[in-house]
Amino acid sequence: MTEHDAEPTAQRDQAHSGTGDDVARHDTGRDTARHETGRDTARPETGRDTARPETGRDTARPETGRDTGRPGTDQDTGQNTGQDNGAQVSTGSETAGVPEAAIPELVIISGMSGAGRSTAAKCLEDLGWFVVDNLPPALIPTMVELGARSQGNVARIAVVVDVRGRRFFDNLRESLADLDTRGVTRRIVFLESSDEALVRRFESVRRPHPLQGDGRIVDGIAAERELLRELRGDADLVIDTSSLNVHELRAKMDAQFAGEEEPELRATVMSFGFKYGLPVDADLVADMRFLPNPHWVPELRPYTGLNEEVAAYVFNQPGAKEFLDRYAELLRLIAAGYRREGKRYVTIAIGCTGGKHRSVAMSEKLAARLAAEGVETVVVHRDMGRE
């Protein structure tokens, strides 16, 4: 390296501010002396075409070459770092630093339109998965990263990808490769169905196929099959729904994703007053008006069924405890059937005249009984305090 090579960059740049070509030539003393002379002036010691291994412009100079990065030149190093190593610059989108246990499990649901994607997604949602419908594949890694930042609150994510996002399918393979490098556990569920079954389903709802355009339903189905052919080959699970009803599809999804645990049944126990009308969302209705009304007991009238004295009065009446025991037993039988049929939510309405005393007391006891048996239960007193 010559003494000119070691000259600070700032001085060299100042000396050659008028010519971009001179910036690349580090023989500062030579260049400053040639402002008025022609570029082709013969100068043996510094001629441009003269082979100069130590400073020649066309000679590979690993120690001083501008394009190779010079340790002594901060300006060049900064430029090359930004250009050559751009792929290594952190943009905040990587999950590096996030504990591996915090990375959510991922399921990608796709398949033919009309084959049951929505049903499969709802099944996973009932099993506690966080479900996102019609998410562009390019955003899947971002969704996984957001789940990883939730500190375990979002442990399982299901993403529905379909032909509504067909312009994004080119990014799917790249996104999957990105997920693999991050160590994300992911599965692809592909829902298949025969052409005949799909045509029948679209005709029954009187809706066109998303890719049908001006053609027929079968034309849209054929275009979709071709578009999804590669994704189907990469699927971890393919479910043919041609001969399945909604309950059978849910059962298949439960078998794959519920694990060894039986799918949960969630119950809402609601007290209400008959004089205000039946709850429109009730699956089961029980009538407590066969029990004496605490309303006619002056010292109990101001209170509700949440009061211990009112509850004791209700359950000291003939038939109250027997009803609770037998109705809870009946609900166990019904709950088992609901699970077999894929029903995950049930609303049990308990009514009395005003929804203040008897129904409230019985709802509280019944909800406690269901919770003790492992049923996730919420209590709602619709009409309490309405008087």
Short mmCIF file of C-alpha atoms in Angstrom, two decimals:
data_model
loop_
_atom_site.label_atom_id
_atom_site.label_comp_id
_atom_site.label_asym_id
_atom_site.label_seq_id
_atom_site.Cartn_x
_atom_site.Cartn_y
_atom_site.Cartn_z
CA MET A 1 0.00 0.00 0.00
CA THR A 2 1.40 3.46 -0.93
CA GLU A 3 1.27 6.52 1.23
CA HIS A 4 -1.38 7.88 -1.13
CA ASP A 5 -3.55 4.87 -0.45
CA ALA A 6 -3.46 5.63 3.22
CA GLU A 7 -4.57 9.23 2.68
CA PRO A 8 -7.84 9.97 4.45
CA THR A 9 -10.90 9.62 2.32
CA ALA A 10 -12.17 13.10 3.12
CA GLN A 11 -9.06 14.70 1.58
CA ARG A 12 -9.26 12.55 -1.54
CA ASP A 13 -12.91 13.32 -2.08
CA GLN A 14 -12.30 17.05 -1.57
CA ALA A 15 -9.52 16.98 -4.15
CA HIS A 16 -11.74 15.33 -6.75
CA SER A 17 -15.10 16.90 -6.11
CA GLY A 18 -15.33 18.02 -9.74
CA THR A 19 -15.03 14.62 -11.42
CA GLY A 20 -16.67 11.33 -10.61
CA ASP A 21 -13.97 9.44 -12.49
CA ASP A 22 -11.19 10.83 -10.35
CA VAL A 23 -12.85 9.70 -7.13
CA ALA A 24 -11.95 6.13 -8.05
CA ARG A 25 -8.28 7.01 -8.47
CA HIS A 26 -6.50 7.28 -5.21
CA ASP A 27 -3.22 8.81 -6.53
CA THR A 28 -4.16 12.20 -5.11
CA GLY A 29 -0.97 13.98 -5.82
CA ARG A 30 -1.18 13.08 -9.49
CA ASP A 31 -4.77 14.06 -9.99
CA THR A 32 -4.54 17.47 -8.33
CA ALA A 33 -1.69 18.37 -10.68
CA ARG A 34 -3.72 17.63 -13.81
CA HIS A 35 -6.66 20.02 -13.69
CA GLU A 36 -5.68 21.70 -16.95
CA THR A 37 -4.08 18.80 -18.73
CA GLY A 38 -5.82 16.23 -20.90
CA ARG A 39 -6.83 12.88 -19.57
CA ASP A 40 -4.54 11.07 -22.04
CA THR A 41 -1.35 12.98 -21.11
CA ALA A 42 1.50 10.49 -21.05
CA ARG A 43 2.86 10.22 -17.56
CA PRO A 44 4.78 6.97 -17.26
CA GLU A 45 4.70 6.89 -13.51
CA THR A 46 0.96 7.49 -13.32
CA GLY A 47 -0.36 6.81 -16.80
CA ARG A 48 -3.89 5.53 -16.74
CA ASP A 49 -3.18 2.61 -19.06
CA THR A 50 0.10 1.71 -17.42
CA ALA A 51 0.02 -1.50 -15.47
CA ARG A 52 0.44 -0.56 -11.84
CA PRO A 53 -0.13 -3.62 -9.65
CA GLU A 54 -0.18 -1.54 -6.51
CA THR A 55 -2.62 1.14 -7.71
CA GLY A 56 -3.81 0.20 -11.21
CA ARG A 57 -7.49 0.82 -11.67
CA ASP A 58 -8.13 -2.40 -13.58
CA THR A 59 -6.06 -4.51 -11.24
CA ALA A 60 -7.65 -6.52 -8.46
CA ARG A 61 -6.80 -4.72 -5.25
CA PRO A 62 -8.24 -6.64 -2.34
CA GLU A 63 -6.62 -4.34 0.19
CA THR A 64 -7.83 -1.06 -1.35
CA GLY A 65 -10.47 -1.90 -3.94
CA ARG A 66 -13.53 0.26 -3.59
CA ASP A 67 -15.96 -2.53 -4.43
CA THR A 68 -14.42 -5.02 -2.03
CA GLY A 69 -14.65 -2.83 1.06
CA ARG A 70 -11.60 -1.12 2.55
CA PRO A 71 -11.17 -1.45 6.29
CA GLY A 72 -9.55 1.96 6.47
CA THR A 73 -12.35 3.75 4.61
CA ASP A 74 -15.52 4.27 6.65
CA GLN A 75 -17.44 5.66 3.70
CA ASP A 76 -16.84 2.65 1.47
CA THR A 77 -17.51 0.20 4.25
CA GLY A 78 -20.84 1.79 5.02
CA GLN A 79 -21.88 1.66 1.38
CA ASN A 80 -21.00 -1.96 0.88
CA THR A 81 -22.67 -3.02 4.12
CA GLY A 82 -25.96 -1.57 3.02
CA GLN A 83 -25.78 -2.96 -0.51
CA ASP A 84 -24.13 -6.34 -0.24
CA ASN A 85 -25.47 -7.45 3.13
CA GLY A 86 -28.99 -6.11 2.88
CA ALA A 87 -30.50 -9.56 3.33
CA GLN A 88 -28.88 -9.84 6.73
CA VAL A 89 -30.13 -6.54 8.09
CA SER A 90 -32.74 -7.07 10.77
CA THR A 91 -36.09 -5.49 9.99
CA GLY A 92 -37.88 -6.55 13.14
CA SER A 93 -39.85 -9.24 11.33
CA GLU A 94 -37.78 -12.17 12.55
CA THR A 95 -38.71 -14.23 15.56
CA ALA A 96 -35.08 -14.40 16.68
CA GLY A 97 -34.93 -13.89 20.40
CA VAL A 98 -38.42 -15.26 20.92
CA PRO A 99 -38.36 -18.47 22.95
CA GLU A 100 -39.02 -21.48 20.78
CA ALA A 101 -41.87 -22.58 23.03
CA ALA A 102 -43.65 -19.29 22.29
CA ILE A 103 -43.84 -19.88 18.51
CA PRO A 104 -47.47 -20.84 17.74
CA GLU A 105 -48.49 -24.03 16.04
CA LEU A 106 -49.89 -23.29 12.57
CA VAL A 107 -52.53 -24.97 10.42
CA ILE A 108 -53.23 -23.76 6.88
CA ILE A 109 -56.72 -24.67 5.66
CA SER A 110 -57.30 -24.66 1.92
CA GLY A 111 -59.07 -26.66 -0.74
CA MET A 112 -61.92 -26.48 -3.18
CA SER A 113 -64.62 -23.86 -2.82
CA GLY A 114 -67.69 -25.56 -1.42
CA ALA A 115 -65.72 -28.44 0.09
CA GLY A 116 -66.16 -27.24 3.69
CA ARG A 117 -63.32 -24.85 4.49
CA SER A 118 -65.55 -22.68 6.68
CA THR A 119 -66.81 -25.69 8.63
CA ALA A 120 -63.25 -26.90 9.22
CA ALA A 121 -62.21 -23.43 10.37
CA LYS A 122 -65.14 -23.15 12.78
CA CYS A 123 -64.27 -26.55 14.21
CA LEU A 124 -60.72 -25.43 14.99
CA GLU A 125 -62.08 -22.21 16.46
CA ASP A 126 -64.29 -24.26 18.78
CA LEU A 127 -61.21 -26.22 19.80
CA GLY A 128 -59.50 -23.02 20.90
CA TRP A 129 -57.51 -22.11 17.77
CA PHE A 130 -57.13 -18.50 16.65
CA VAL A 131 -58.63 -18.52 13.14
CA VAL A 132 -57.97 -15.98 10.37
CA ASP A 133 -60.03 -16.24 7.18
CA ASN A 134 -58.69 -15.34 3.71
CA LEU A 135 -55.27 -14.17 4.87
CA PRO A 136 -52.82 -13.49 1.99
CA PRO A 137 -50.04 -16.11 2.17
CA ALA A 138 -47.37 -13.40 2.24
CA LEU A 139 -48.73 -12.26 5.62
CA ILE A 140 -48.69 -15.70 7.27
CA PRO A 141 -45.16 -15.28 8.74
CA THR A 142 -46.21 -11.91 10.15
CA MET A 143 -49.25 -13.49 11.80
CA VAL A 144 -47.07 -16.18 13.34
CA GLU A 145 -44.68 -13.52 14.64
CA LEU A 146 -47.54 -11.61 16.25
CA GLY A 147 -48.69 -14.84 17.87
CA ALA A 148 -45.17 -15.44 19.20
CA ARG A 149 -45.20 -11.99 20.78
CA SER A 150 -48.44 -12.74 22.65
CA GLN A 151 -46.48 -14.56 25.39
CA GLY A 152 -48.42 -17.78 24.95
CA ASN A 153 -51.89 -16.24 24.64
CA VAL A 154 -52.06 -17.29 20.98
CA ALA A 155 -50.55 -20.78 20.96
CA ARG A 156 -52.36 -22.16 17.89
CA ILE A 157 -53.22 -20.31 14.68
CA ALA A 158 -55.36 -21.53 11.78
CA VAL A 159 -55.27 -19.62 8.48
CA VAL A 160 -57.80 -20.12 5.68
CA VAL A 161 -56.25 -19.62 2.22
CA ASP A 162 -58.53 -19.81 -0.80
CA VAL A 163 -58.94 -18.65 -4.38
CA ARG A 164 -60.23 -15.27 -3.27
CA GLY A 165 -56.54 -14.58 -2.69
CA ARG A 166 -55.38 -16.32 -5.86
CA ARG A 167 -53.00 -13.52 -6.81
CA PHE A 168 -51.11 -14.25 -3.58
CA PHE A 169 -50.63 -17.97 -4.21
CA ASP A 170 -47.26 -17.31 -5.82
CA ASN A 171 -46.01 -16.18 -2.40
CA LEU A 172 -47.26 -19.24 -0.54
CA ARG A 173 -44.26 -21.46 -1.18
CA GLU A 174 -41.90 -18.68 -0.16
CA SER A 175 -43.87 -18.11 3.02
CA LEU A 176 -43.82 -21.81 3.87
CA ALA A 177 -40.05 -21.92 3.37
CA ASP A 178 -39.71 -18.92 5.67
CA LEU A 179 -41.78 -20.67 8.34
CA ASP A 180 -39.63 -23.81 8.05
CA THR A 181 -36.46 -21.81 8.67
CA ARG A 182 -38.03 -20.35 11.81
CA GLY A 183 -38.87 -23.78 13.17
CA VAL A 184 -42.63 -23.25 13.04
CA THR A 185 -44.69 -26.43 13.34
CA ARG A 186 -47.20 -26.18 10.52
CA ARG A 187 -49.66 -28.45 8.74
CA ILE A 188 -51.68 -28.02 5.56
CA VAL A 189 -55.26 -29.32 5.53
CA PHE A 190 -56.74 -29.64 2.04
CA LEU A 191 -60.50 -30.17 1.62
CA GLU A 192 -61.41 -32.07 -1.53
CA SER A 193 -64.73 -32.97 -3.12
CA SER A 194 -66.02 -34.41 -6.37
CA ASP A 195 -67.20 -32.19 -9.20
CA GLU A 196 -70.73 -33.56 -8.86
CA ALA A 197 -70.90 -32.75 -5.16
CA LEU A 198 -69.49 -29.26 -5.66
CA VAL A 199 -71.92 -28.46 -8.49
CA ARG A 200 -74.80 -29.67 -6.35
CA ARG A 201 -73.73 -27.50 -3.42
CA PHE A 202 -73.30 -24.35 -5.51
CA GLU A 203 -76.66 -24.88 -7.16
CA SER A 204 -78.37 -25.42 -3.82
CA VAL A 205 -77.23 -22.04 -2.54
CA ARG A 206 -77.65 -20.37 -5.95
CA ARG A 207 -74.25 -18.79 -5.92
CA PRO A 208 -71.61 -18.72 -8.67
CA HIS A 209 -68.20 -20.29 -8.32
CA PRO A 210 -65.49 -17.68 -7.51
CA LEU A 211 -63.60 -18.55 -10.73
CA GLN A 212 -66.63 -19.15 -12.90
CA GLY A 213 -66.62 -15.79 -14.63
CA ASP A 214 -68.92 -15.88 -17.66
CA GLY A 215 -68.70 -19.66 -17.92
CA ARG A 216 -70.38 -22.50 -16.07
CA ILE A 217 -69.84 -23.77 -12.55
CA VAL A 218 -67.83 -26.72 -13.87
CA ASP A 219 -65.50 -24.29 -15.63
CA GLY A 220 -64.77 -22.53 -12.36
CA ILE A 221 -64.20 -25.86 -10.59
CA ALA A 222 -61.75 -26.99 -13.28
CA ALA A 223 -59.81 -23.71 -13.06
CA GLU A 224 -59.64 -23.98 -9.28
CA ARG A 225 -58.38 -27.57 -9.38
CA GLU A 226 -55.57 -26.54 -11.66
CA LEU A 227 -54.68 -23.59 -9.46
CA LEU A 228 -54.59 -25.73 -6.31
CA ARG A 229 -52.96 -28.82 -7.79
CA GLU A 230 -49.51 -28.11 -6.37
CA LEU A 231 -50.83 -27.13 -2.95
CA ARG A 232 -52.85 -30.34 -2.77
CA GLY A 233 -49.68 -32.32 -3.37
CA ASP A 234 -47.98 -30.59 -0.44
CA ALA A 235 -50.90 -31.12 1.96
CA ASP A 236 -50.36 -33.05 5.19
CA LEU A 237 -54.03 -33.99 5.44
CA VAL A 238 -56.53 -34.35 2.58
CA ILE A 239 -60.20 -34.79 3.50
CA ASP A 240 -62.70 -35.78 0.82
CA THR A 241 -66.04 -34.29 1.82
CA SER A 242 -68.04 -35.58 -1.16
CA SER A 243 -70.17 -37.85 1.02
CA LEU A 244 -69.74 -36.11 4.38
CA ASN A 245 -72.28 -33.94 6.13
CA VAL A 246 -71.33 -31.08 8.44
CA HIS A 247 -71.30 -33.23 11.57
CA GLU A 248 -69.14 -35.92 9.98
CA LEU A 249 -66.61 -33.34 8.81
CA ARG A 250 -66.45 -31.86 12.29
CA ALA A 251 -65.87 -35.33 13.70
CA LYS A 252 -62.91 -35.83 11.34
CA MET A 253 -61.41 -32.50 12.33
CA ASP A 254 -61.92 -33.30 16.01
CA ALA A 255 -60.17 -36.62 15.54
CA GLN A 256 -57.15 -34.89 14.02
CA PHE A 257 -56.82 -31.83 16.22
CA ALA A 258 -58.63 -32.42 19.50
CA GLY A 259 -55.91 -34.79 20.69
CA GLU A 260 -56.72 -37.28 23.38
CA GLU A 261 -59.03 -34.88 25.17
CA GLU A 262 -62.71 -34.89 24.38
CA PRO A 263 -63.86 -31.62 22.75
CA GLU A 264 -65.21 -29.17 25.29
CA LEU A 265 -68.86 -28.33 25.69
CA ARG A 266 -69.55 -24.78 26.79
CA ALA A 267 -72.78 -24.02 28.58
CA THR A 268 -74.59 -20.80 29.34
CA VAL A 269 -77.08 -21.09 32.20
CA MET A 270 -79.56 -18.23 31.97
CA SER A 271 -82.24 -17.26 34.46
CA PHE A 272 -85.24 -15.36 33.10
CA GLY A 273 -88.79 -14.30 33.86
CA PHE A 274 -91.64 -15.78 31.83
CA LYS A 275 -93.52 -12.50 31.99
CA TYR A 276 -90.71 -10.94 29.94
CA GLY A 277 -90.72 -13.64 27.29
CA LEU A 278 -88.69 -16.73 26.48
CA PRO A 279 -85.00 -16.32 25.57
CA VAL A 280 -84.78 -16.63 21.79
CA ASP A 281 -81.40 -18.40 21.94
CA ALA A 282 -82.38 -21.06 24.51
CA ASP A 283 -81.67 -24.69 23.60
CA LEU A 284 -83.30 -26.09 26.74
CA VAL A 285 -85.94 -24.46 28.97
CA ALA A 286 -86.90 -25.47 32.51
CA ASP A 287 -89.82 -24.00 34.48
CA MET A 288 -89.36 -23.28 38.20
CA ARG A 289 -92.92 -22.08 38.75
CA PHE A 290 -93.77 -25.43 40.35
CA LEU A 291 -91.97 -24.14 43.46
CA PRO A 292 -93.45 -21.65 45.96
CA ASN A 293 -92.59 -18.06 45.11
CA PRO A 294 -90.42 -16.16 47.66
CA HIS A 295 -92.07 -13.02 46.37
CA TRP A 296 -94.94 -13.73 48.72
CA VAL A 297 -92.65 -13.90 51.75
CA PRO A 298 -92.34 -10.28 52.90
CA GLU A 299 -88.88 -10.60 54.43
CA LEU A 300 -87.51 -12.26 51.23
CA ARG A 301 -89.25 -10.12 48.63
CA PRO A 302 -86.60 -7.37 48.42
CA TYR A 303 -83.78 -9.87 47.82
CA THR A 304 -82.81 -12.01 44.83
CA GLY A 305 -81.90 -15.65 44.37
CA LEU A 306 -78.26 -14.74 45.02
CA ASN A 307 -79.16 -14.16 48.67
CA GLU A 308 -78.37 -17.16 50.89
CA GLU A 309 -81.69 -16.95 52.73
CA VAL A 310 -83.65 -16.90 49.45
CA ALA A 311 -81.63 -19.83 48.06
CA ALA A 312 -82.20 -21.81 51.29
CA TYR A 313 -85.92 -21.12 51.10
CA VAL A 314 -86.08 -22.33 47.46
CA PHE A 315 -84.15 -25.56 48.05
CA ASN A 316 -86.04 -26.40 51.21
CA GLN A 317 -89.19 -26.71 49.14
CA PRO A 318 -90.35 -30.23 48.15
CA GLY A 319 -88.98 -31.26 44.76
CA ALA A 320 -86.27 -28.59 44.45
CA LYS A 321 -83.25 -30.75 45.26
CA GLU A 322 -84.71 -33.71 43.35
CA PHE A 323 -85.17 -31.52 40.30
CA LEU A 324 -81.55 -30.31 40.49
CA ASP A 325 -80.19 -33.87 40.76
CA ARG A 326 -82.29 -35.31 37.96
CA TYR A 327 -81.93 -32.37 35.63
CA ALA A 328 -78.15 -32.44 36.06
CA GLU A 329 -78.22 -36.15 35.24
CA LEU A 330 -80.33 -35.44 32.15
CA LEU A 331 -77.88 -32.76 31.06
CA ARG A 332 -75.01 -35.24 31.27
CA LEU A 333 -76.85 -37.47 28.84
CA ILE A 334 -77.64 -34.56 26.52
CA ALA A 335 -74.08 -33.21 26.69
CA ALA A 336 -72.66 -36.53 25.51
CA GLY A 337 -75.01 -36.48 22.53
CA TYR A 338 -74.16 -32.87 21.75
CA ARG A 339 -70.47 -33.76 21.63
CA ARG A 340 -71.12 -36.68 19.28
CA GLU A 341 -73.08 -34.40 16.97
CA GLY A 342 -70.40 -31.72 17.02
CA LYS A 343 -72.41 -29.19 19.03
CA ARG A 344 -70.11 -27.17 21.24
CA TYR A 345 -72.40 -24.55 22.77
CA VAL A 346 -75.63 -24.95 24.70
CA THR A 347 -77.86 -22.38 26.38
CA ILE A 348 -79.92 -23.67 29.30
CA ALA A 349 -82.72 -21.31 30.32
CA ILE A 350 -84.21 -21.56 33.83
CA GLY A 351 -87.39 -19.54 34.26
CA CYS A 352 -89.79 -18.37 36.94
CA THR A 353 -92.42 -15.65 36.99
CA GLY A 354 -90.20 -12.56 37.28
CA GLY A 355 -86.69 -14.00 36.94
CA LYS A 356 -85.69 -12.75 40.37
CA HIS A 357 -85.85 -15.52 42.98
CA ARG A 358 -86.43 -19.15 42.03
CA SER A 359 -84.81 -19.16 38.60
CA VAL A 360 -81.76 -17.27 39.87
CA ALA A 361 -81.19 -19.64 42.79
CA MET A 362 -81.62 -22.74 40.62
CA SER A 363 -79.34 -21.36 37.86
CA GLU A 364 -76.54 -20.77 40.34
CA LYS A 365 -76.76 -24.30 41.75
CA LEU A 366 -77.02 -25.92 38.32
CA ALA A 367 -74.06 -23.97 36.95
CA ALA A 368 -71.94 -25.01 39.93
CA ARG A 369 -72.90 -28.64 39.33
CA LEU A 370 -71.97 -28.45 35.62
CA ALA A 371 -68.67 -26.73 36.37
CA ALA A 372 -67.78 -29.45 38.88
CA GLU A 373 -68.29 -32.01 36.10
CA GLY A 374 -65.86 -30.23 33.77
CA VAL A 375 -68.29 -28.21 31.66
CA GLU A 376 -67.15 -24.65 30.98
CA THR A 377 -70.10 -22.66 32.29
CA VAL A 378 -71.23 -19.04 32.27
CA VAL A 379 -74.18 -17.76 34.32
CA VAL A 380 -76.40 -14.96 33.03
CA HIS A 381 -79.33 -13.48 34.95
CA ARG A 382 -81.32 -11.83 32.20
CA ASP A 383 -84.14 -10.23 34.12
CA MET A 384 -82.77 -9.88 37.63
CA GLY A 385 -83.17 -6.27 38.77
CA ARG A 386 -85.68 -5.51 36.05
CA GLU A 387 -88.55 -4.91 38.47
#
